[in-house]
Coordinates of C-alpha atoms and ligand atoms in Angstrom, one line a residue:
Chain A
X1 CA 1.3 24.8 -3.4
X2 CA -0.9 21.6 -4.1
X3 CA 1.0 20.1 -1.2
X4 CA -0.2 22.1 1.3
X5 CA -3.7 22.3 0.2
X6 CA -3.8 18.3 0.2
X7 CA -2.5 19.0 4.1
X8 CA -5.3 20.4 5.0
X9 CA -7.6 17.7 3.6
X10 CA -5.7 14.7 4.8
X11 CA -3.4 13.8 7.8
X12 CA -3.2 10.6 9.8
X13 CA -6.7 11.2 11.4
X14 CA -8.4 10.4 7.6
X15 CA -9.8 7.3 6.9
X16 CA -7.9 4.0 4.7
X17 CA -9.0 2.2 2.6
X18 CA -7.2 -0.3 0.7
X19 CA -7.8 -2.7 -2.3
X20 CA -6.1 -6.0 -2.3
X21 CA -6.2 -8.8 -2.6
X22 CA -4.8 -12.3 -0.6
X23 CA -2.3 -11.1 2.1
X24 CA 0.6 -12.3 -0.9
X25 CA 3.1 -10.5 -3.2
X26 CA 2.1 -7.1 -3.8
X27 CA -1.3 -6.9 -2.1
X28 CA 0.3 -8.2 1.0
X29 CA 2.9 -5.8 1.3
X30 CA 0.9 -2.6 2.0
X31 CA -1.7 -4.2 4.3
X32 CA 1.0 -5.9 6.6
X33 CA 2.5 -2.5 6.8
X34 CA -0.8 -0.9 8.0
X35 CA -0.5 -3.6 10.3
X36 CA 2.6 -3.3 11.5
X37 CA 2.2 0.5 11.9
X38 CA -1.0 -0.7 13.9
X39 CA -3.6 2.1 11.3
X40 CA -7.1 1.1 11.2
X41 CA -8.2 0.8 7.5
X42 CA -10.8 -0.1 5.6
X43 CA -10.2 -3.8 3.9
X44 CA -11.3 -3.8 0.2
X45 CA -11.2 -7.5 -1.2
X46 CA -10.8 -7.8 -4.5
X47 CA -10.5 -11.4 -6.2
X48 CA -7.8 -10.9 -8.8
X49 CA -9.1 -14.8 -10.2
X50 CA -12.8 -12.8 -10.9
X51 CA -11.2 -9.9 -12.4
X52 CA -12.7 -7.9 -10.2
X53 CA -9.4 -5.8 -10.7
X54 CA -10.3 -4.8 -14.1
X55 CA -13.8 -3.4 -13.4
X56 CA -14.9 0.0 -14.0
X57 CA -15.5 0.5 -10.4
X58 CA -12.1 0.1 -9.8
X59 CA -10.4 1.2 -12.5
X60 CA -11.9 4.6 -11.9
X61 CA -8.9 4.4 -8.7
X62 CA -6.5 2.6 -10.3
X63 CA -6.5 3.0 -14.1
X64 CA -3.8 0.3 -14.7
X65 CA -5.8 -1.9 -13.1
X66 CA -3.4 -3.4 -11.3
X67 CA -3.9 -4.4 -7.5
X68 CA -2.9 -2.9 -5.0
X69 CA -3.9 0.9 -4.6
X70 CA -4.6 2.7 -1.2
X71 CA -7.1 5.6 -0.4
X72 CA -5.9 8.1 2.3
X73 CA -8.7 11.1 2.4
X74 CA -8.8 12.2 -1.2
X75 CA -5.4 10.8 -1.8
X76 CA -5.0 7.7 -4.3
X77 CA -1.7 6.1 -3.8
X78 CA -1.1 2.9 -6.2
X79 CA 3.0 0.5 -6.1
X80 CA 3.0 -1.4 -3.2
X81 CA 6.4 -0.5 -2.4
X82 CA 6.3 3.4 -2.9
X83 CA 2.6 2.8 -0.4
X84 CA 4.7 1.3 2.3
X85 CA 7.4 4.2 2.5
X86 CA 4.1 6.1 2.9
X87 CA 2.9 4.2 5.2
X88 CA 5.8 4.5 7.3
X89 CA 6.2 8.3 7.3
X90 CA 2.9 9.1 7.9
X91 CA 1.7 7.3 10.5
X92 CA 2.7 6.9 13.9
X93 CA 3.8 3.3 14.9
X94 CA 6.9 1.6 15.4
X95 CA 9.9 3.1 12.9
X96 CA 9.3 0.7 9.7
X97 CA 12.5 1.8 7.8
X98 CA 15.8 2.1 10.0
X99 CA 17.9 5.2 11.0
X100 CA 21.2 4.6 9.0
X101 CA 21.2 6.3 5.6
X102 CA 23.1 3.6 4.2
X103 CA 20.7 0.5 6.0
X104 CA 17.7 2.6 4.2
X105 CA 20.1 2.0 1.1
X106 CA 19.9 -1.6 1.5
X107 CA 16.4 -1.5 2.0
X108 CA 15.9 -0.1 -0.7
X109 CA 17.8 -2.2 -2.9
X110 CA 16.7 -5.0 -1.7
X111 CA 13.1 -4.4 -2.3
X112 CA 13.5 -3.7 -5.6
X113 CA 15.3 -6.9 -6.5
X114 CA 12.2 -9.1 -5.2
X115 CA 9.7 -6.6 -7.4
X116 CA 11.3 -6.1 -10.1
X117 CA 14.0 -9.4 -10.4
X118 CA 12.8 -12.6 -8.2
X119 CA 9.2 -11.6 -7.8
X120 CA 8.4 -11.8 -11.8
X121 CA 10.0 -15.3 -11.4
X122 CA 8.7 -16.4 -8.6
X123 CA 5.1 -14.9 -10.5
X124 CA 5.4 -16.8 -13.3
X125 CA 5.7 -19.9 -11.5
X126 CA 2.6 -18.9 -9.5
X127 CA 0.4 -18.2 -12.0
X128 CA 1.4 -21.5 -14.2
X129 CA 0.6 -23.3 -11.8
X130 CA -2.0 -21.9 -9.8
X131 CA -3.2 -18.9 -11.4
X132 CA -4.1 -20.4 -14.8
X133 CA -5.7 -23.0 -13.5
X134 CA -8.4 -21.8 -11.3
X135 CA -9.9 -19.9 -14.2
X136 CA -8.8 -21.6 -17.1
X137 CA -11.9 -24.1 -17.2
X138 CA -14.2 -21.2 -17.3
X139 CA -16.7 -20.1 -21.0
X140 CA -14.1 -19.8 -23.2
X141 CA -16.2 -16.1 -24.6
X142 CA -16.2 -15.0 -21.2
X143 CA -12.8 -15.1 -21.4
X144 CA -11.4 -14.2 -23.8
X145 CA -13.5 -10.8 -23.2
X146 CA -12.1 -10.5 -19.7
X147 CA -8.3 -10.7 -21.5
X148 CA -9.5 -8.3 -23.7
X149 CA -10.3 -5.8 -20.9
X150 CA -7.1 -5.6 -19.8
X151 CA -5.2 -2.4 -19.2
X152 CA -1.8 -2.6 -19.3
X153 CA -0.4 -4.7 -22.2
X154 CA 2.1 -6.3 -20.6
X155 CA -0.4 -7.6 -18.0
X156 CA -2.8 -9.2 -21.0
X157 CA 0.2 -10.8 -22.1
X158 CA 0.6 -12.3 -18.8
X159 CA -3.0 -13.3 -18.3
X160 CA -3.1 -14.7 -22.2
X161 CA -0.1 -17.0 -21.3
X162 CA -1.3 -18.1 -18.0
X163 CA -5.1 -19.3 -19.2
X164 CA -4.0 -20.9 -22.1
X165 CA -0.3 -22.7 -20.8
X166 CA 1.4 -20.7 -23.3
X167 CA 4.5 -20.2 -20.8
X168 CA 7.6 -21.4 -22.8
X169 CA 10.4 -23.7 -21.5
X170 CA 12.5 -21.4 -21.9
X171 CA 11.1 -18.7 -19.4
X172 CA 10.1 -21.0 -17.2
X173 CA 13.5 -22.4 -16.7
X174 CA 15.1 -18.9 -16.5
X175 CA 12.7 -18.0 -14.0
X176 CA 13.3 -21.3 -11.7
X177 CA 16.7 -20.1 -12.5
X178 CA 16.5 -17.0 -10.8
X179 CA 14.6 -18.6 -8.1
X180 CA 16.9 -21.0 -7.2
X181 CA 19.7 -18.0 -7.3
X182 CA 17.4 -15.8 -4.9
X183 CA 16.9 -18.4 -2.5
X184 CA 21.4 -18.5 -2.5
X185 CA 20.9 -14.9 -2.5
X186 CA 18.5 -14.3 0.8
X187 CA 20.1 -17.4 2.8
X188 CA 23.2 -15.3 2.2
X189 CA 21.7 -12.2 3.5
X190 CA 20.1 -13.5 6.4
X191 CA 23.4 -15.6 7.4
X192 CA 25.1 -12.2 7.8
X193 CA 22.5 -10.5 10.3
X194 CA 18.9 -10.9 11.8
X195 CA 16.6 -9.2 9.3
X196 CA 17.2 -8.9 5.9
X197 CA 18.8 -5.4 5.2
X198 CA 19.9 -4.3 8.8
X199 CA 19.9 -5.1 12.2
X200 CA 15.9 -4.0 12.9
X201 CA 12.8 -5.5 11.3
X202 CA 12.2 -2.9 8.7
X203 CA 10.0 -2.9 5.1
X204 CA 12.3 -5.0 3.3
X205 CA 11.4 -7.8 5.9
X206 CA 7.9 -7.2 5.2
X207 CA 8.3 -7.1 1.3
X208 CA 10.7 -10.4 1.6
X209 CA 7.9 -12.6 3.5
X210 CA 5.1 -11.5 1.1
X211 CA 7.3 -12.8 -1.8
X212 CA 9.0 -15.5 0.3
X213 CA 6.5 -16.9 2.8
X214 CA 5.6 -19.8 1.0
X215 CA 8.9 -21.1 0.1
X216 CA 9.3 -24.3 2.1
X217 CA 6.5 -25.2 0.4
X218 CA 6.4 -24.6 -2.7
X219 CA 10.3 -24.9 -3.1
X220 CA 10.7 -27.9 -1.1
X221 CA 13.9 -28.8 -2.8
X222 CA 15.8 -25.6 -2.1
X223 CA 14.4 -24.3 0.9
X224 CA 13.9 -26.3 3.9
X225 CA 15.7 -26.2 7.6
X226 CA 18.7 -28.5 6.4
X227 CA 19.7 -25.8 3.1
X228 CA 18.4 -22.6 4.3
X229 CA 18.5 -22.5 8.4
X230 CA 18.4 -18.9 8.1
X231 CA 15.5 -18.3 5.8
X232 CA 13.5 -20.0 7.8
X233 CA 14.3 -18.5 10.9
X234 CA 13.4 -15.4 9.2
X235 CA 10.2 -16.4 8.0
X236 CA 8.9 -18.0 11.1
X237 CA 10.0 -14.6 13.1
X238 CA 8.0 -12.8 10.9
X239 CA 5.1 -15.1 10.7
X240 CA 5.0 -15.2 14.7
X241 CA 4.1 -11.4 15.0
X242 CA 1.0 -10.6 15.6
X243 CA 0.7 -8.1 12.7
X244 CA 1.3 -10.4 10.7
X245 CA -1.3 -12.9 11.9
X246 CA -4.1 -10.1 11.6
X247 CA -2.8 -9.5 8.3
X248 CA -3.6 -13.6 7.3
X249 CA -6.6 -13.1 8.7
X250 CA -8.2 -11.1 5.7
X251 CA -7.0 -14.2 3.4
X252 CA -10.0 -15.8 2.2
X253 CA -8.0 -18.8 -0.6
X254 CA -6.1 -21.6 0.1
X255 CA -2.7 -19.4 -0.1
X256 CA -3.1 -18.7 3.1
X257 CA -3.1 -22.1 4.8
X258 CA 0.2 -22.9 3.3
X259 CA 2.6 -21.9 5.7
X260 CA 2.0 -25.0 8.7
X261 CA 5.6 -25.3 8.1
X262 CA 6.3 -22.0 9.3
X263 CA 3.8 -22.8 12.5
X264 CA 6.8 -25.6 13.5
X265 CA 9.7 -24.5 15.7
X266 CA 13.1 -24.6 13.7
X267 CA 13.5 -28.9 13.5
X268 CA 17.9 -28.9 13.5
X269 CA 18.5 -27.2 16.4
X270 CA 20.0 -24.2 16.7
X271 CA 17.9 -20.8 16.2
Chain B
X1 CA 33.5 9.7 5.5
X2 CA 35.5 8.5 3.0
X3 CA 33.5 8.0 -0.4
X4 CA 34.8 7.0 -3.8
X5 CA 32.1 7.5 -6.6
X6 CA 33.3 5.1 -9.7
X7 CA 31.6 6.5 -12.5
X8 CA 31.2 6.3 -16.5
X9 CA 30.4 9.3 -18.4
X10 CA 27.3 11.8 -17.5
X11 CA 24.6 10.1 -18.9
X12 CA 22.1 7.4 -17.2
X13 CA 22.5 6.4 -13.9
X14 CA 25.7 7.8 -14.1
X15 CA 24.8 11.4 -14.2
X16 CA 21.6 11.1 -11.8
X17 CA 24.8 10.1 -9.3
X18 CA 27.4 12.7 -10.3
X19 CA 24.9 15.6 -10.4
X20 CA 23.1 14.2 -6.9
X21 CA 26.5 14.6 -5.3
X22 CA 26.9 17.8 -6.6
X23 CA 24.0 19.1 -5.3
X24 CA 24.1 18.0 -2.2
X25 CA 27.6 18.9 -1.7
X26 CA 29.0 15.5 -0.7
X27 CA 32.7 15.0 -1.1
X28 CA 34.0 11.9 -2.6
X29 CA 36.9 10.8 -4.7
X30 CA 35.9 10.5 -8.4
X31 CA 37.3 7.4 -10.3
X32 CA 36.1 7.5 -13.8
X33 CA 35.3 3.6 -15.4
X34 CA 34.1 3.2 -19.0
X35 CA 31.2 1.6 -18.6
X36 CA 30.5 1.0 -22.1
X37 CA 33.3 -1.6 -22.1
X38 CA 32.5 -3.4 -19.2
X39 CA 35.1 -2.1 -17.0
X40 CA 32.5 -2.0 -13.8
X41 CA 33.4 -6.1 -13.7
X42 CA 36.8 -5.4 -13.1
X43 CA 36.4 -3.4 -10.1
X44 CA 37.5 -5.8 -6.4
X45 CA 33.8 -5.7 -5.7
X46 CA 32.2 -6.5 -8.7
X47 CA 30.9 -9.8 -7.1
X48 CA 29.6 -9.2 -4.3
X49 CA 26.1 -9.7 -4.8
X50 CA 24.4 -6.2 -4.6
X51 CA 26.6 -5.1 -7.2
X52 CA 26.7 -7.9 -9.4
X53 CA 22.8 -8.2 -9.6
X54 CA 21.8 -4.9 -9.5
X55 CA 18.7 -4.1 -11.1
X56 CA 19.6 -1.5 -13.1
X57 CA 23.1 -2.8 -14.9
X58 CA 25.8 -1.3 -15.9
X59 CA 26.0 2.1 -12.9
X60 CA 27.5 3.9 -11.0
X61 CA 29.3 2.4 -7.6
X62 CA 29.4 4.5 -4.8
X63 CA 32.0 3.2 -1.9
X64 CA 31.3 4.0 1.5
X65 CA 33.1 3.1 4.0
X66 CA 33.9 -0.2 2.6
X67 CA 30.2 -0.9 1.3
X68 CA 29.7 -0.6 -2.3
X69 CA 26.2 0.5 -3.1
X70 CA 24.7 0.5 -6.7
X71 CA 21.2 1.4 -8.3
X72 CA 21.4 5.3 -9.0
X73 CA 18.1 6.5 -7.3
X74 CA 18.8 4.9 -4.0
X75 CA 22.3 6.2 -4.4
X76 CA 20.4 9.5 -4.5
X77 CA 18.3 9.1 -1.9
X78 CA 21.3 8.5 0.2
X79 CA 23.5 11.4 -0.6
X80 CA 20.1 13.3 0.0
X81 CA 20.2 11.6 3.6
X82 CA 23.8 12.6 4.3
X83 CA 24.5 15.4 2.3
X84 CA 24.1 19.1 3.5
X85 CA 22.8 20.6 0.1
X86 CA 19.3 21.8 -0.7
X87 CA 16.5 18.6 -0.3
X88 CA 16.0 17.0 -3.5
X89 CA 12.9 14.7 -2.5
X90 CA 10.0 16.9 -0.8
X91 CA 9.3 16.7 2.9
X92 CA 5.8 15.2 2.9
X93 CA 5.1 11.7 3.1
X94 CA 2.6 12.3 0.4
X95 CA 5.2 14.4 -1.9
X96 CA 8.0 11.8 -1.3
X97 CA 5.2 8.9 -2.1
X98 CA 5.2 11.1 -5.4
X99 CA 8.4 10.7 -6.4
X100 CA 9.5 7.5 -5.6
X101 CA 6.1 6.5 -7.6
X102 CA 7.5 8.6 -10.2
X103 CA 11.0 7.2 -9.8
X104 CA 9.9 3.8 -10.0
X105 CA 8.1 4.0 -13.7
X106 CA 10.7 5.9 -14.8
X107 CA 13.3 2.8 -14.1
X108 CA 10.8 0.2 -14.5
X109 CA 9.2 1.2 -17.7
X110 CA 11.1 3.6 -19.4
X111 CA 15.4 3.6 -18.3
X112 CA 15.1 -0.3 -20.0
X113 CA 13.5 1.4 -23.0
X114 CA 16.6 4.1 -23.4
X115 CA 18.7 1.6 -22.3
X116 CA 18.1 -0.5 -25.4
X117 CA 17.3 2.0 -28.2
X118 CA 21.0 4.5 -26.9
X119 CA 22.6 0.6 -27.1
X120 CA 21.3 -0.1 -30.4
X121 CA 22.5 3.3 -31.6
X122 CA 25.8 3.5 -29.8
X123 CA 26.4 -0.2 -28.9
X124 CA 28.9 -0.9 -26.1
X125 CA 32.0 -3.2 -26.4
X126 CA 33.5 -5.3 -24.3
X127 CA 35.9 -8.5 -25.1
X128 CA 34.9 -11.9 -24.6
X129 CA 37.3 -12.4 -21.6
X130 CA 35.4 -9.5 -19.9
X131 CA 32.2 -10.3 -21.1
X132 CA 33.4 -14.1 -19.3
X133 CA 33.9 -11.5 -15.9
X134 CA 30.1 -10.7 -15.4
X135 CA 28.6 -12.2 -12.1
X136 CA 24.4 -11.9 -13.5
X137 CA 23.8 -14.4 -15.8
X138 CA 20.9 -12.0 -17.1
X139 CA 23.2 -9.1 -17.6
X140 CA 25.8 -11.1 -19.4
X141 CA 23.0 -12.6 -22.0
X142 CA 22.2 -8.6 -22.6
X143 CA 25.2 -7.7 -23.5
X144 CA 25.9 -10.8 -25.5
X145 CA 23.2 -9.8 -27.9
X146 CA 24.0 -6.3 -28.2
X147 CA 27.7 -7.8 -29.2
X148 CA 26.2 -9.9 -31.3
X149 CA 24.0 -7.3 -33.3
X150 CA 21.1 -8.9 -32.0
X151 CA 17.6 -6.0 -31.7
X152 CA 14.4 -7.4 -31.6
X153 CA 12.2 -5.0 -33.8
X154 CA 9.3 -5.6 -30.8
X155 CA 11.3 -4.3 -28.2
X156 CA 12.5 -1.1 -30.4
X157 CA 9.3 -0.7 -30.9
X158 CA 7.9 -0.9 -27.7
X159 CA 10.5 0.7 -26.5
X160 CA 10.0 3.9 -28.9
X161 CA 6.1 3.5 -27.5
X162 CA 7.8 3.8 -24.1
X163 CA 9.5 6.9 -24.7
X164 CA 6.4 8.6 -26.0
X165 CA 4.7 7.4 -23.0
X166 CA 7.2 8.7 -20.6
X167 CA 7.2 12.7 -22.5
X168 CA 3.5 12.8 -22.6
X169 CA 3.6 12.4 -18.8
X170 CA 5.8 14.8 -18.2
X171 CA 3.9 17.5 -20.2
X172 CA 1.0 16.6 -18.4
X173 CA 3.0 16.7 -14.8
X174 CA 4.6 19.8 -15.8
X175 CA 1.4 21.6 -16.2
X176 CA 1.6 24.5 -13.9
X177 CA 4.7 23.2 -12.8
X178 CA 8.8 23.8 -13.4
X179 CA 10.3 21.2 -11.7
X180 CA 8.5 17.3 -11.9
X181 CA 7.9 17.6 -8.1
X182 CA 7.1 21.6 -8.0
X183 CA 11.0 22.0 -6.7
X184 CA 14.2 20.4 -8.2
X185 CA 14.5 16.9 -7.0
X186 CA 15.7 13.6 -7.7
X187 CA 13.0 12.7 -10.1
X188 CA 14.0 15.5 -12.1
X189 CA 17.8 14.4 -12.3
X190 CA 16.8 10.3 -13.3
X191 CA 14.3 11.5 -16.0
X192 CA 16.8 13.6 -17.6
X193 CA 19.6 11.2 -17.3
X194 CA 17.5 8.7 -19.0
X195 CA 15.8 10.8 -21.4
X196 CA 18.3 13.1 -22.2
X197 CA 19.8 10.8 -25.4
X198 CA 16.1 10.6 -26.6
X199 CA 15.8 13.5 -27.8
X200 CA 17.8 12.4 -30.8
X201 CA 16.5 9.3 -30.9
X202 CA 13.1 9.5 -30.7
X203 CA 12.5 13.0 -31.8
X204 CA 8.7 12.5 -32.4
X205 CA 8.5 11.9 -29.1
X206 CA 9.5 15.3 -27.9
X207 CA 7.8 17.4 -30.7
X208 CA 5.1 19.6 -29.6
X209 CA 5.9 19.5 -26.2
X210 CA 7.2 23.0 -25.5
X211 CA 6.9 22.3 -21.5
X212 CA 9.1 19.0 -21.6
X213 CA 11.7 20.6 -24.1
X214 CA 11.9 23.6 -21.9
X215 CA 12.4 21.9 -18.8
X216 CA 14.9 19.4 -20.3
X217 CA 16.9 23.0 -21.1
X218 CA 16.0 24.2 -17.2
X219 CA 17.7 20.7 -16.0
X220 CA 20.6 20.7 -17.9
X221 CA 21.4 24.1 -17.0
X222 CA 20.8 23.8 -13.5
X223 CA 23.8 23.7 -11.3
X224 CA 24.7 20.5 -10.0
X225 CA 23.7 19.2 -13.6
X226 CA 25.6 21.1 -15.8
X227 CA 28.6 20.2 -12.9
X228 CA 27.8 16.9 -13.7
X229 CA 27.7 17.0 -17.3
X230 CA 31.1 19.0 -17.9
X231 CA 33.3 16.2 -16.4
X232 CA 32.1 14.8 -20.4
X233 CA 35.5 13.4 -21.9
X234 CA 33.7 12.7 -25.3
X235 CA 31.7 15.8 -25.5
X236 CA 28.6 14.2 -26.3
X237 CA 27.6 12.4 -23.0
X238 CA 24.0 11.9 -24.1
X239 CA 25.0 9.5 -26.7
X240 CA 27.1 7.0 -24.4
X241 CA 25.7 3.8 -23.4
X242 CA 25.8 1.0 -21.7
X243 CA 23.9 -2.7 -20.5
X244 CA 20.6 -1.1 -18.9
X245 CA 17.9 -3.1 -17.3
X246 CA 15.7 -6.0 -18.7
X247 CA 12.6 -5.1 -20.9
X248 CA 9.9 -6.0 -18.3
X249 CA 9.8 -9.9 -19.0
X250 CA 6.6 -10.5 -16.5
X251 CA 4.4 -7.5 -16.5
Ligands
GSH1 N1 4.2 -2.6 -9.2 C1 2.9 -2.8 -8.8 C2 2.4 -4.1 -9.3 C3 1.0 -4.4 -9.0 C4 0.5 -5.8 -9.6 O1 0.9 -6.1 -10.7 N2 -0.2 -6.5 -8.8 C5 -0.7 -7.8 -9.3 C6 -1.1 -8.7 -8.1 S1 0.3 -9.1 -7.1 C7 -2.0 -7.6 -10.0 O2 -2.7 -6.6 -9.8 N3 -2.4 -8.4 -11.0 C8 -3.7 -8.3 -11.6 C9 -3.7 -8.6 -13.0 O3 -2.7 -8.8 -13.6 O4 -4.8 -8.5 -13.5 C10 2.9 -2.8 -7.3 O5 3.9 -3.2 -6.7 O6 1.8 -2.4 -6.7

């Protein structure tokens, strides 16, 4: 079977590399796993604002395009999410996923609801605001020929919107929407135990900080340590680890020196 | 442990749960709900929040223990956890990386695309006091424009495109290959629970591709499937729908 021949060739002695970007969203998830797990790999930078993620180069690994995607050996592995679970079986390291069937559940069904439900939101806001406008001055030719290289559709869409404000209203308010919900939703969560799904720092944890890290920040409003004690408890647990302080290391963009807030000790007392 | 499995009829997420359990032998109490009028917001814990804003919309609900879980793969890849039937998800890292990757286009990309097209050709109905009942905002705003008639002719199209897109994987992956994942596994169950309805659907999709229509034969007569798909009340499960997930509104 292909499996087994692929055993033979690759095992947790073969080299990793992975493409990524910032230590953010997707690109974060999978490299603060590797951390976590403590695996030496192989840091491939790409700058999603050069569209480096849409060169031939790379697209020969990842043919969507789409950042990140992890080499194991002569494996290819691409979704951030679906990498991590890798991650975490393969390798030795501490247990990244916890022992309860029905904890893994909630794992589980928590990641997907930041990738697939607050993430996009929480994206959109992103790339209005920041995205856009760190390439949006550039040769208008240039451009429009780098949209135009796109992959996936949905992704030139995205990119379309972002460099030319086309975001409406309407999406923009449904997606603060569902940030503001979220944020209700994961104060929730963390008010009923210490990490997000279960009672062990596990991949959701991970997942959540990518997506969440810069909250207090950027959220100001409806995330600080008056409204959401518990959120940022969680962040700045996660934030303190060393894993995750190698894993900021590798960001190279202002992204990463907006989490002073989370450098603070917990202001109201308490945790 | 005491399990109750509240389920609509064997199609969608509903099926990939029914025949999961089947297969891996788990015992539960089976409480049939019509999904396709809402009745899953009139259960005691429709609000709590992971089953009011599940991803996936209108599914299955599987009570354990006081916990109810939604979102039919996970279900899945519980019962695989507890149950003592045959695996459904390989035992290699890399082979489990395999189908969850699988898993997750198939509910990403195409379950919002059968979701919509079985809706617009079987629309679900639910009265406005139910319709009043339903926790996601999201989820109530899709079923508000399938009551109100409401089909964007870009998102049947693209959806039809997702279809294609989904059958021409499958007759690549099943090149050499009878099962998606070389044995019967979960990623076999959720692509024929969401692809099943299609076939009527979207029939251009599905010609000339004798290894996808033989293995969508090979799945529906496989055990736990065909288990599954005999608890049918109308005798056409395949053609019973219900709220699915959004169309990918970010990319
Ligand atoms: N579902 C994929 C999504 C990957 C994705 O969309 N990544 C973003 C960065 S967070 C990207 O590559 N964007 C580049 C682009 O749109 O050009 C995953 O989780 O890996």
């Amino acid at each position: 079977m292909l499996c087994n021949t692929y055993k033979m060739t690759v095992g947790p002695m073969h080299s990793v590399t992975l493409y990524h970007w910032e230590p953010n969203a997707n690109s974060g998830k999978p490299m603060l796993a590797l951390m976590e797990k403590g695996v030496a790999f192989e840091s491939h930078y790409l700058d999603l604002l050069k569209f480096d993620q849409h060169q031939p180069d790379y697209l020969a690994i990842n043919p969507q395009g789409t950042i990140p995607a992890m080499l194991h050996g002569e494996r290819v592995l691409t979704e951030s999410t679906a990498i991590m679970e890798y991650v975490n079986e393969e390798f030795p390291g501490p247990r990244l996923m916890p022992e309860d069937p029905r904890d893994r559940w909630r794992v589980r069904w928590w990641m997907k609801l930041m990738d697939q439900w607050l993430g996009p939101s929480f994206s959109m806001i992103g790339w209005k605001v920041f995205v856009g406008p760190a390439v949006s001055s550039r040769d208008p030719g240039e451009l429009q020929a780098a949209i135009e290289r796109i992959p996936l559709p949905e992704r030139r869409v995205a990119w379309r919107k972002a460099i030319y404000g086309q975001f409406t209203e309407e999406e923009l308010k449904e997606s603060q929407r569902r940030v503001a919900l979220g944020i209700r939703m994961l104060e929730q969560e963390l008010a009923n135990r210490p990490w997000l799904a279960s009672n062990q720092y596990s991949l959701a944890d991970i997942n959540g900080f990518n997506l969440a890290y810069a909250l207090p920040l950027s959220q100001p409003a409806l995330s600080n340590d008056e409204l959401t004690p518990n959120i940022l408890r969680w962040l700045r647990a996660i934030y303190a680890r060393p894993a995750t302080k190698a894993c900021w290391a590798l960001g190279r963009t202002n992204l990463v020196k907006r989490v002073t807030v989370l450098e603070q000790p917990h202001s109201g007392g308490g945790g | 442990m005491r399990m109750t499995l509240y389920h609509g009829e064997p199609n969608g997420p509903s099926l990939t749960v029914l025949a999961t359990l089947f297969a891996k032998e788990v015992q539960a109490e089976l409480v049939r709900i019509d999904l396709e009028s809402g009745q899953r917001h009139t259960l005691p814990c429709a609000q709590e929040p992971l089953v009011a804003m599940s991803v996936e919309g209108e599914g299955a609900v599987l009570v354990v223990a006081g916990e109810a879980m939604t979102d039919s793969v996970f279900i899945a890849c519980y019962l695989d956890d507890v149950g003592p039937g045959a695996a459904l998800r390989p035992a290699d890292p890399y082979g489990r990386w395999e189908t969850m990757h699988w898993c997750r286009q198939m509910t990403e990309r195409t379950a919002p695309a059968a979701a919509y097209l079985g809706c617009w050709a079987h629309p679900p109905k639910a009265d406005a006091a139910l319709l009043e009942r339903i926790g996601s905002v999201d989820l109530r705003a899709r079923w508000q424009q399938i009551a109100a008639g409401k089909f964007s002719a870009d998102h049947l199209t693209d959806s039809r495109t997702k279809i294609h897109q989904a059958t021409e994987k499958i007759e690549a992956r099943l090149d050499g290959r009878q099962w998606l994942m070389g044995r019967f596994s979960i990623a076999d169950i959720e692509t024929y629970a969401w692809l099943a309805g299609m076939v009527r659907l979207v029939p251009a999709a599905f010609a000339a591709k004798p290894r996808t229509t033989a293995w969508l034969e090979r799945v529906r007569t496989s055990p736990a499937v065909a288990q599954a798909l005999a608890l049918s009340r109308t005798g056409e499960p395949a053609a019973s729908w219900s709220v699915g997930p959004e169309i990918n509104r970010w990319g």
